[in-house]
XYZ file of C-alpha atoms in Angstrom:
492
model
C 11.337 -27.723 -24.760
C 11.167 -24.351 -23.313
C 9.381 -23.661 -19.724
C 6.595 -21.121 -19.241
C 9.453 -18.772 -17.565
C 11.661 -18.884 -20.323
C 8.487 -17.800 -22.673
C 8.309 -14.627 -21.072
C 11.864 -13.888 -21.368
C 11.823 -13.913 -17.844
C 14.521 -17.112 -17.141
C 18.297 -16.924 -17.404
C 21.545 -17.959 -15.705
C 20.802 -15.577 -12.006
C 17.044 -16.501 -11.920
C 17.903 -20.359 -12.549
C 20.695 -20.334 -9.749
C 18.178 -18.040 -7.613
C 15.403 -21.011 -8.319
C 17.788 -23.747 -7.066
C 18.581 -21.934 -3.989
C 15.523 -21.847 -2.985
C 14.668 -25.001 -3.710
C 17.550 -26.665 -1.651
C 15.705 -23.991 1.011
C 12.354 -25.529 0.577
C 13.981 -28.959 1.720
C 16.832 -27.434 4.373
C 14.208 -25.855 5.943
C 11.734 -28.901 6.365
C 8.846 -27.160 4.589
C 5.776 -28.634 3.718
C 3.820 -25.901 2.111
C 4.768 -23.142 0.175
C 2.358 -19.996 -0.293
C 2.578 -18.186 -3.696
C 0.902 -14.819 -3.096
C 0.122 -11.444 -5.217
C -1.135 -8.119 -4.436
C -4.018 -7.445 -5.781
C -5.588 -4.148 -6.878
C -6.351 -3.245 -3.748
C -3.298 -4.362 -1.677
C -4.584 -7.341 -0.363
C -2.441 -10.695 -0.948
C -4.092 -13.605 -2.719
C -2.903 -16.955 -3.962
C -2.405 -20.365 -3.757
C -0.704 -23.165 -1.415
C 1.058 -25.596 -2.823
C 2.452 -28.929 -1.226
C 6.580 -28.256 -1.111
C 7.723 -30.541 -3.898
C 5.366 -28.306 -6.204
C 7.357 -25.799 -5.381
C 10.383 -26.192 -8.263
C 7.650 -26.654 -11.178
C 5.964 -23.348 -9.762
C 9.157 -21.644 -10.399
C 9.276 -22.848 -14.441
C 5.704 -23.588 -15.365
C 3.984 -20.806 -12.814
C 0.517 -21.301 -10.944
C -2.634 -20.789 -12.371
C -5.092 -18.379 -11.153
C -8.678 -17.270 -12.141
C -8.416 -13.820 -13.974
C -11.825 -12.491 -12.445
C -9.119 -12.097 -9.073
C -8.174 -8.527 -11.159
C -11.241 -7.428 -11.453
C -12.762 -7.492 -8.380
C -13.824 -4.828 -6.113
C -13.329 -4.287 -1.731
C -16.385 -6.220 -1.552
C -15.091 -9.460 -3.385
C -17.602 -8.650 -6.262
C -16.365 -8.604 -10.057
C -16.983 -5.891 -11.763
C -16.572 -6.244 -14.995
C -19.693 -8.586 -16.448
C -17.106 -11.162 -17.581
C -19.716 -13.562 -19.346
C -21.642 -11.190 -20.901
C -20.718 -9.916 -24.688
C -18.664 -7.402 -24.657
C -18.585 -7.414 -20.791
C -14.384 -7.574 -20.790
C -14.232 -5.709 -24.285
C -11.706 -2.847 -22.834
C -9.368 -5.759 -20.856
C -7.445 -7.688 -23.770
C -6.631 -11.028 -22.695
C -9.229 -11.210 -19.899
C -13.132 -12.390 -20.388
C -15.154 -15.631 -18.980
C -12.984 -16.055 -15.979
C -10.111 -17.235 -18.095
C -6.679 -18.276 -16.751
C -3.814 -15.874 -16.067
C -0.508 -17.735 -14.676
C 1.420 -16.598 -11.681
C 5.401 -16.441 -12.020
C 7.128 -16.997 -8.420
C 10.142 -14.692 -7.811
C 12.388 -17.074 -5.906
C 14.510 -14.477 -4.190
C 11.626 -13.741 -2.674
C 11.286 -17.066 -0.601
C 10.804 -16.277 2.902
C 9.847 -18.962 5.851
C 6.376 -17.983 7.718
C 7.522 -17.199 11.555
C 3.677 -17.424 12.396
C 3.152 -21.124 10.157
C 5.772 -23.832 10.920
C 6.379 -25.960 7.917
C 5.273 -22.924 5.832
C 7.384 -20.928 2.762
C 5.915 -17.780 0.913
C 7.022 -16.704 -2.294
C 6.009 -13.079 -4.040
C 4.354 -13.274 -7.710
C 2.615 -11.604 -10.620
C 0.546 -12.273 -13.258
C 0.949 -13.262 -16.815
C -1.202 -14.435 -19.460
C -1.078 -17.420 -20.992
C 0.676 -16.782 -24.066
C 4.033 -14.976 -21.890
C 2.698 -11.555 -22.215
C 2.788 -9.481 -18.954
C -0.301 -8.786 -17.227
C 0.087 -4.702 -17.369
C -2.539 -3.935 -15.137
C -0.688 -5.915 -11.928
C 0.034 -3.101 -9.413
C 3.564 -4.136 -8.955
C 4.267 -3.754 -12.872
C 2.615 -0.346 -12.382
C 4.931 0.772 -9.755
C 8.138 -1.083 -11.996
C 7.110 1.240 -15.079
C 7.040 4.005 -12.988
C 10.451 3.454 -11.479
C 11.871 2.911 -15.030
C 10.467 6.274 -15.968
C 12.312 7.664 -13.226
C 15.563 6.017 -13.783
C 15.502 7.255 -17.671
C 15.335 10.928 -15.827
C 18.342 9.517 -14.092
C 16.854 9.356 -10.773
C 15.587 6.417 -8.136
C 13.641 6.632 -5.299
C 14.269 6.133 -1.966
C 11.816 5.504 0.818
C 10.808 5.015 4.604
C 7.214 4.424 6.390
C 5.093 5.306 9.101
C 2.422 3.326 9.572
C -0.704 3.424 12.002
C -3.079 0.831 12.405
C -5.006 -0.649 14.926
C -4.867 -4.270 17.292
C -7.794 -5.655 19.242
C -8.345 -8.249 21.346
C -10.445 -10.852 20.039
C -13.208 -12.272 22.284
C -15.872 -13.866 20.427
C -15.787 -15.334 16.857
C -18.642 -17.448 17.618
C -21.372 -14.720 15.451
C -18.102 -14.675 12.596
C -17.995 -18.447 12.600
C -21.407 -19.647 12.981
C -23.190 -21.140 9.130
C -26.393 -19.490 10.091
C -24.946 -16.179 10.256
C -22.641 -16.316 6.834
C -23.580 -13.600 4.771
C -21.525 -11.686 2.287
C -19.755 -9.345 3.855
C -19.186 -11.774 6.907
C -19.992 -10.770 10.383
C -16.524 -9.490 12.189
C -15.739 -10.705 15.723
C -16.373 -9.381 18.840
C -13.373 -7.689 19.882
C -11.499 -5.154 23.006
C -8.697 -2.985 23.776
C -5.238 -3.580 23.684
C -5.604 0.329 25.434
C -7.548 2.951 26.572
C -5.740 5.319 24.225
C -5.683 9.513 24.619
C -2.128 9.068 26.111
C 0.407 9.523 23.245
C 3.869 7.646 23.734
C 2.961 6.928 27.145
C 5.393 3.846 28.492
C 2.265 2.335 30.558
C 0.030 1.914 27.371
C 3.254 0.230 25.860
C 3.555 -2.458 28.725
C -0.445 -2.723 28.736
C -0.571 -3.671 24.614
C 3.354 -5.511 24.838
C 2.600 -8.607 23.983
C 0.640 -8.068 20.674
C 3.367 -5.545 19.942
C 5.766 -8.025 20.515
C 4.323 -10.534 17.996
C 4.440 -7.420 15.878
C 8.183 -7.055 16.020
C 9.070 -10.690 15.871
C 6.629 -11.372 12.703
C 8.206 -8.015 10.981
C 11.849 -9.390 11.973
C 11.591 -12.954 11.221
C 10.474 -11.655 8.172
C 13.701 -9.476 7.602
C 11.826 -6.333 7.459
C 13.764 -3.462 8.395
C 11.764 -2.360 11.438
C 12.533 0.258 13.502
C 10.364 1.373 16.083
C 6.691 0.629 17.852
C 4.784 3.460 18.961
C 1.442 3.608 21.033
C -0.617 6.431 18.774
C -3.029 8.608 20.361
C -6.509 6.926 19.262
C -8.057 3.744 21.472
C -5.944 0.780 20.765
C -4.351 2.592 17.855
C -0.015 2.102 17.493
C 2.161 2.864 15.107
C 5.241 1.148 13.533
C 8.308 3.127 11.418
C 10.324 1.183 8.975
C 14.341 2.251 7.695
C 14.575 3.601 3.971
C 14.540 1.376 1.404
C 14.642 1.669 -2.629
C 10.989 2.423 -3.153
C 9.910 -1.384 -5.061
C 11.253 -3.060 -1.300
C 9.660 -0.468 0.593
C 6.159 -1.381 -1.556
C 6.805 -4.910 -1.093
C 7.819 -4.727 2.661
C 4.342 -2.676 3.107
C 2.479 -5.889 1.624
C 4.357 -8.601 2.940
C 4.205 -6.676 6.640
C 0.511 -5.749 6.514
C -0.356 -9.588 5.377
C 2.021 -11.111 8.133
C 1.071 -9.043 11.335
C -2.354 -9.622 10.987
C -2.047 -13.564 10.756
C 0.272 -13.430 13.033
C -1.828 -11.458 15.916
C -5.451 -13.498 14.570
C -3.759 -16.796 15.643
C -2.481 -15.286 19.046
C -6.163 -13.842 19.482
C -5.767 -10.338 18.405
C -7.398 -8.342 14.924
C -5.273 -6.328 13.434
C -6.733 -3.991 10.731
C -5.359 -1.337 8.819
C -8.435 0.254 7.504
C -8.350 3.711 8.219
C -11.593 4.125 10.577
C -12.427 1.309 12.444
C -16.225 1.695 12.737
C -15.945 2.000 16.696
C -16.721 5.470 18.616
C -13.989 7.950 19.757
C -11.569 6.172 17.505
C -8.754 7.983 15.955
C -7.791 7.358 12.491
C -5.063 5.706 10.581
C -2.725 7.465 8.386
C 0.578 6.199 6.628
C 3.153 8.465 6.300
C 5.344 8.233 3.115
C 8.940 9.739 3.552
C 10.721 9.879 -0.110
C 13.520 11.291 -1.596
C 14.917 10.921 -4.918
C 18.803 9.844 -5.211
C 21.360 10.665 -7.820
C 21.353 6.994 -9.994
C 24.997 7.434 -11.026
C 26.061 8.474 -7.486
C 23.207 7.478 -4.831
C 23.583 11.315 -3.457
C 20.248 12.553 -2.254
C 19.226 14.826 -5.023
C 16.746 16.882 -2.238
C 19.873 17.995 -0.407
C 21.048 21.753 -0.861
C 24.010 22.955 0.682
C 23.221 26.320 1.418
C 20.216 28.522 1.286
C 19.382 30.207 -2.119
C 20.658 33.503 -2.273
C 18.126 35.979 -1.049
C 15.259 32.833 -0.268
C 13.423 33.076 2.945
C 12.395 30.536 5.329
C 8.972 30.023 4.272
C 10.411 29.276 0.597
C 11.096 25.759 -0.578
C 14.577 27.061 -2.083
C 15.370 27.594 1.116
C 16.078 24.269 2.508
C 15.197 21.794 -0.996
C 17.601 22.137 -4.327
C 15.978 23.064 -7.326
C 15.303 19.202 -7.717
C 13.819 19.101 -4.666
C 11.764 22.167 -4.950
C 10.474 21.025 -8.467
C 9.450 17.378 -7.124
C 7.498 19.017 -4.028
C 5.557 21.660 -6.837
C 4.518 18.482 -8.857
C 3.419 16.623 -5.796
C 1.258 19.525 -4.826
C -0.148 20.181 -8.592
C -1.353 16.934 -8.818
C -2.460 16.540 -5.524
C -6.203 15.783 -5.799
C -5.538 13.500 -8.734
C -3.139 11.421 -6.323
C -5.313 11.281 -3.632
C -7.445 8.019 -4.715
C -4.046 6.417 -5.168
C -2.706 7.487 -1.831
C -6.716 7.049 0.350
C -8.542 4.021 -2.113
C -11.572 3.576 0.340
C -14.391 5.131 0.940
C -13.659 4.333 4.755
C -10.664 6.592 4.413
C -12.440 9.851 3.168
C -13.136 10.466 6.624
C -9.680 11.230 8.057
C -9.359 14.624 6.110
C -10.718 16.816 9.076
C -9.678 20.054 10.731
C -6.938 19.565 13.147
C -6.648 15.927 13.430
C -2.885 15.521 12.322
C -4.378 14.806 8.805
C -4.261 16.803 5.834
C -7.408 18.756 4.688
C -5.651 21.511 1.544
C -2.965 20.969 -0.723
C -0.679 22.798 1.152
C 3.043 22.339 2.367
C 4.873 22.765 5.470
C 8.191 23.207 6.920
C 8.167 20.191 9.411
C 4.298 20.771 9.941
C 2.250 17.901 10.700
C -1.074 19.721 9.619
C 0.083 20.521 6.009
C -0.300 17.656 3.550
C 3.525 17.581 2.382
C 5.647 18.215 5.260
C 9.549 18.590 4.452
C 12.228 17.208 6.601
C 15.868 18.127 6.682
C 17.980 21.550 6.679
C 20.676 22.880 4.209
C 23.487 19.699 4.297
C 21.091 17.306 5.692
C 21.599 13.866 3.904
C 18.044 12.815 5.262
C 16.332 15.851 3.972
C 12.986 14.203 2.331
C 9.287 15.073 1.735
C 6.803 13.429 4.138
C 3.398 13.122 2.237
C 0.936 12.523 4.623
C -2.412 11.990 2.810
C -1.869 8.116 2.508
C -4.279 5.307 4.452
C -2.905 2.319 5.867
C -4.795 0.613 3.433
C -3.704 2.103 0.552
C -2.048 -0.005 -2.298
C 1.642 0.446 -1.987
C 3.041 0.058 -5.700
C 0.142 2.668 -6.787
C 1.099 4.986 -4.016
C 4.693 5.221 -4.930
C 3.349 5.043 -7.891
C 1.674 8.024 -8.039
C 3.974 10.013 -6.527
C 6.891 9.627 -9.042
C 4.388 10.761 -12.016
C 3.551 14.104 -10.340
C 7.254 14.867 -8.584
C 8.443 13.858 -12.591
C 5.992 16.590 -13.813
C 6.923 19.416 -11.545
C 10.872 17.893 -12.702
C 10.083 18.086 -16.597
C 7.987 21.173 -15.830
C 10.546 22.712 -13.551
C 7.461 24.070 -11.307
C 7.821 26.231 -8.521
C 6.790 25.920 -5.212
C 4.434 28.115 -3.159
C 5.374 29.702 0.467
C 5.277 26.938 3.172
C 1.899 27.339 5.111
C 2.038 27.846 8.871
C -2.079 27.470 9.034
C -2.643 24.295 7.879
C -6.612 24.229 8.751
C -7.037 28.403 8.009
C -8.624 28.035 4.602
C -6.225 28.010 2.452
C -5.237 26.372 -0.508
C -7.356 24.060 -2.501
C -9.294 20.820 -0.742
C -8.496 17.397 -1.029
C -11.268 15.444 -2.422
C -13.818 14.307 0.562
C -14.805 11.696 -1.039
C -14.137 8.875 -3.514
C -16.461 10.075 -5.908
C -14.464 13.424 -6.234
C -11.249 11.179 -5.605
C -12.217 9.376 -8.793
C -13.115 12.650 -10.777
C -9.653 14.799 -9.642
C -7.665 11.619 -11.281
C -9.366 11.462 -14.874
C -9.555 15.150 -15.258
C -5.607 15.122 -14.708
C -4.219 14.371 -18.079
C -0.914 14.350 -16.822
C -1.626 11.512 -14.072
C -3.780 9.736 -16.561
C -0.532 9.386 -19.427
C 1.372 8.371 -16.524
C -0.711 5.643 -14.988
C -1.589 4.869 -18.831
C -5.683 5.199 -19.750
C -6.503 1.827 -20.079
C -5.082 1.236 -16.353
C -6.906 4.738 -15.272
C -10.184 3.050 -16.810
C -9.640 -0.327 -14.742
C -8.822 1.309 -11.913
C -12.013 3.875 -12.120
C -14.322 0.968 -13.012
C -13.478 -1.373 -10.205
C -13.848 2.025 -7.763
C -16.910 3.368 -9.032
C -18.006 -0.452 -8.623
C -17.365 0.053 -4.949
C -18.639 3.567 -4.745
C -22.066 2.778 -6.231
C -22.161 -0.004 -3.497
C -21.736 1.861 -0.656
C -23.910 4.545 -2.177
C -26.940 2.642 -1.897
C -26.483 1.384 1.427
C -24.837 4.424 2.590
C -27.550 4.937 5.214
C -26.992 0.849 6.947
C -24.318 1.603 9.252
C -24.465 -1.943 10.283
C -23.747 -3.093 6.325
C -20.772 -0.488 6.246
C -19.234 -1.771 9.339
C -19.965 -5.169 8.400
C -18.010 -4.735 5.216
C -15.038 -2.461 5.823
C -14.228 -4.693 9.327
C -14.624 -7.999 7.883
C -12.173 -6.772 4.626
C -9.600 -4.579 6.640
């Protein structure tokens, strides 16, 4: 008799050796519980817990899990009228809240440094009958990375990402029955620091010991982190991770966005990655994507060029990227707008793209120039050269950011697009805008028929109907501050 694993071709020899190591880790260990989690559409882990001798039929039979979890929208609503006729008819394989199963990846076993007695383990969706579920975010991201290895290339990749802690010191309004509401009431919350004092050492030691339950949760996990940062905003810090290959780098943004915050809410802090926290004077969130696109035969970074091009000048991307390179940045930058609701998903987000604020406002590029959307990294022989694209929210779904990005570098590849000169006015006028808001977010991506065959329509549809779910929402209550903060605080 054949297990649910093996009916989606999905078992053999390394993943049945893989299974029993973790399940002599599940006892070593002394866990009790083991968490099997997946990323939903909009980054944020769900799943179930099972009790640790659970754990080995997980791994062969999978755990179910409602399907209306994929169709769902910031708010928690479903938006797709899944017992209606006809309500699911563009989603094969999904309609009145059916089953989908979830297939643990034992290699990805990790012990919970934050929940003694507690295992996690990464999965995705399949339906019932072994078919992959092709509108899971990670499967998005794996197609992509496919695409690029056929073009004989792989991507590598390292983060910045801001985000913000506070001190929590009330959850009695969050907790209390007579206040539940949907959205939830968030809690009432301080400074780690005063911010306006970039890097400064003192505003370290002030916001330490959160920071330090940062690095130890990140660690413990066997992230590769590499450095904390106070940022410039009001309790607003920063944290850079070492390149990866681009699926651990999506992963590790998921599995360290999820941690950190459980981590800090059980020593008393709220972390949140949404891009504006809905606080005065606050300074928002970016993340900062660094990529570059390796050789696949020979791992040599296929951005590099050894010399300028004859005749090139400075502000010229042939000056400093190879042809490779230069073609990659052009397709970034031609499909710009259609990336953006990939790279900024929230209508929260929208508001970073302002004049001078280290954000991005116009599709523009820059030699090593914080203001310009793409910023490029690296002279002639540099091994790190790479393109910084700074238009992503902390927020942001990490397999559909990376996502995107390898469908429009691929383009300007295929295309073999050139570059315009690099700007050295970032805010001057110049160049076209990035959608301001996720209306026009939504529109740029469906009028890009290049983005669309990438992502594939029927995702593109999904994706747009969940958003526009979300975007109608916030529409209507767009003048009840109190609803908007409600909602984006108590989800981010």
């Amino acid at each position: 008799m054949t297990t649910f694993a093996q009916r989606c071709c999905l078992h053999d020899a390394a993943r049945e050796e893989a299974t029993q190591r973790a399940t002599r880790q599940i006892g070593t260990d002394g866990l009790e519980l083991v968490r099997v989690a997946w990323c939903d559409l909009h980054g944020v882990t769900r799943g179930k817990t099972l009790v640790a001798s659970a754990a080995r039929r997980a791994f062969d039979e999978g755990v179910g899990m409602v399907s209306t979890l994929m169709l769902k929208d910031t708010s928690d609503r479903t938006a797709y009228k899944v017992f209606e006729p006809g309500g699911t008819a563009t989603l094969p394989g999904f309609g009145f809240a059916n089953n989908l199963v979830l297939l643990p990846d034992p290699e990805s076993l990790r012990d919970l440094p934050w929940s003694p007695g507690s295992g996690w383990l990464r999965a995705q969706p399949w339906f019932q009958d072994g078919q992959p579920v092709e509108l899971d975010t990670r499967r998005v991201l794996q197609r992509a990375l496919q695409r690029l290895e056929r073009a004989g290339y792989r991507m590598r990749c390292g983060l910045e990402i801001e985000f913000h802690i506070y001190r929590i010191e009330d959850t009695r309004a969050q907790l209390d029955p007579e206040l539940a509401t949907w959205p939830g009431l968030p809690p009432a919350v301080s400074l780690i620091h005063p911010g306006y004092n970039l890097l400064t050492e003192n505003w370290y030691d002030l916001a330490e010991e959160p920071m330090r339950i940062v690095q130890h949760t990140a660690q413990s996990l066997g992230l590769p982190l590499l450095s904390l940062e106070i940022e410039l905003g009001p309790s607003q810090v920063e944290a850079v991770f070492d390149v990866t290959d681009a699926l651990a780098a999506a992963d590790n943004m998921v599995l360290f966005r999820n941690g950190v915050r459980q981590a800090l809410r059980r020593a008393g802090y709220h972390g949140t990655f949404m891009c504006r926290p809905p606080f005065p004077n606050i300074m928002s969130s970016g993340w900062h994507l660094h990529q570059s696109l390796v050789d696949a035969q020979t791992g040599r970074n296929a951005f590099v060029r050894e010399a300028p091009a004859p005749g090139s000048l400075a502000d010229e991307a042939a000056h400093t990227l190879s042809e490779v390179g230069e073609n990659y940045l052009a397709g970034l930058l031609a499909h710009a707008r259609a990336m953006t609701v990939f790279c900024t998903p929230t209508v929260n987000g929208f508001g970073r793209f302002r004049p001078n604020a280290l954000a991005p406002q116009s599709v523009l590029w820059g030699r090593d120039n914080r203001g310009a959307m793409l910023r490029v990294v690296g002279e002639c022989g540099d091994r790190a050269t790479r393109i910084e694209n700074r238009i992503g929210e902390p927020a942001a779904n990490p397999y559909l950011y990376l996502a995107s990005q390898i469908h429009a570098g691929l383009d300007g590849i295929e295309q073999h697009l050139k570059a315009p000169s690099a700007t050295d006015s970032p805010y001057g006028g110049s160049g076209e805008r990035i959608p301001t808001s996720l209306g026009d977010a939504l529109e740029a991506l469906q009028a890009d028929a290049v983005m669309v065959e990438g992502f594939g329509q029927p995702f593109v549809d999904y994706f747009c109907t969940v958003k526009q779910s979300e975007q109608q929402r916030h529409l209507q209550a767009e003048d009840n501050a109190d609803f908007q903060r409600r909602e984006y605080f108590s989800r981010f």
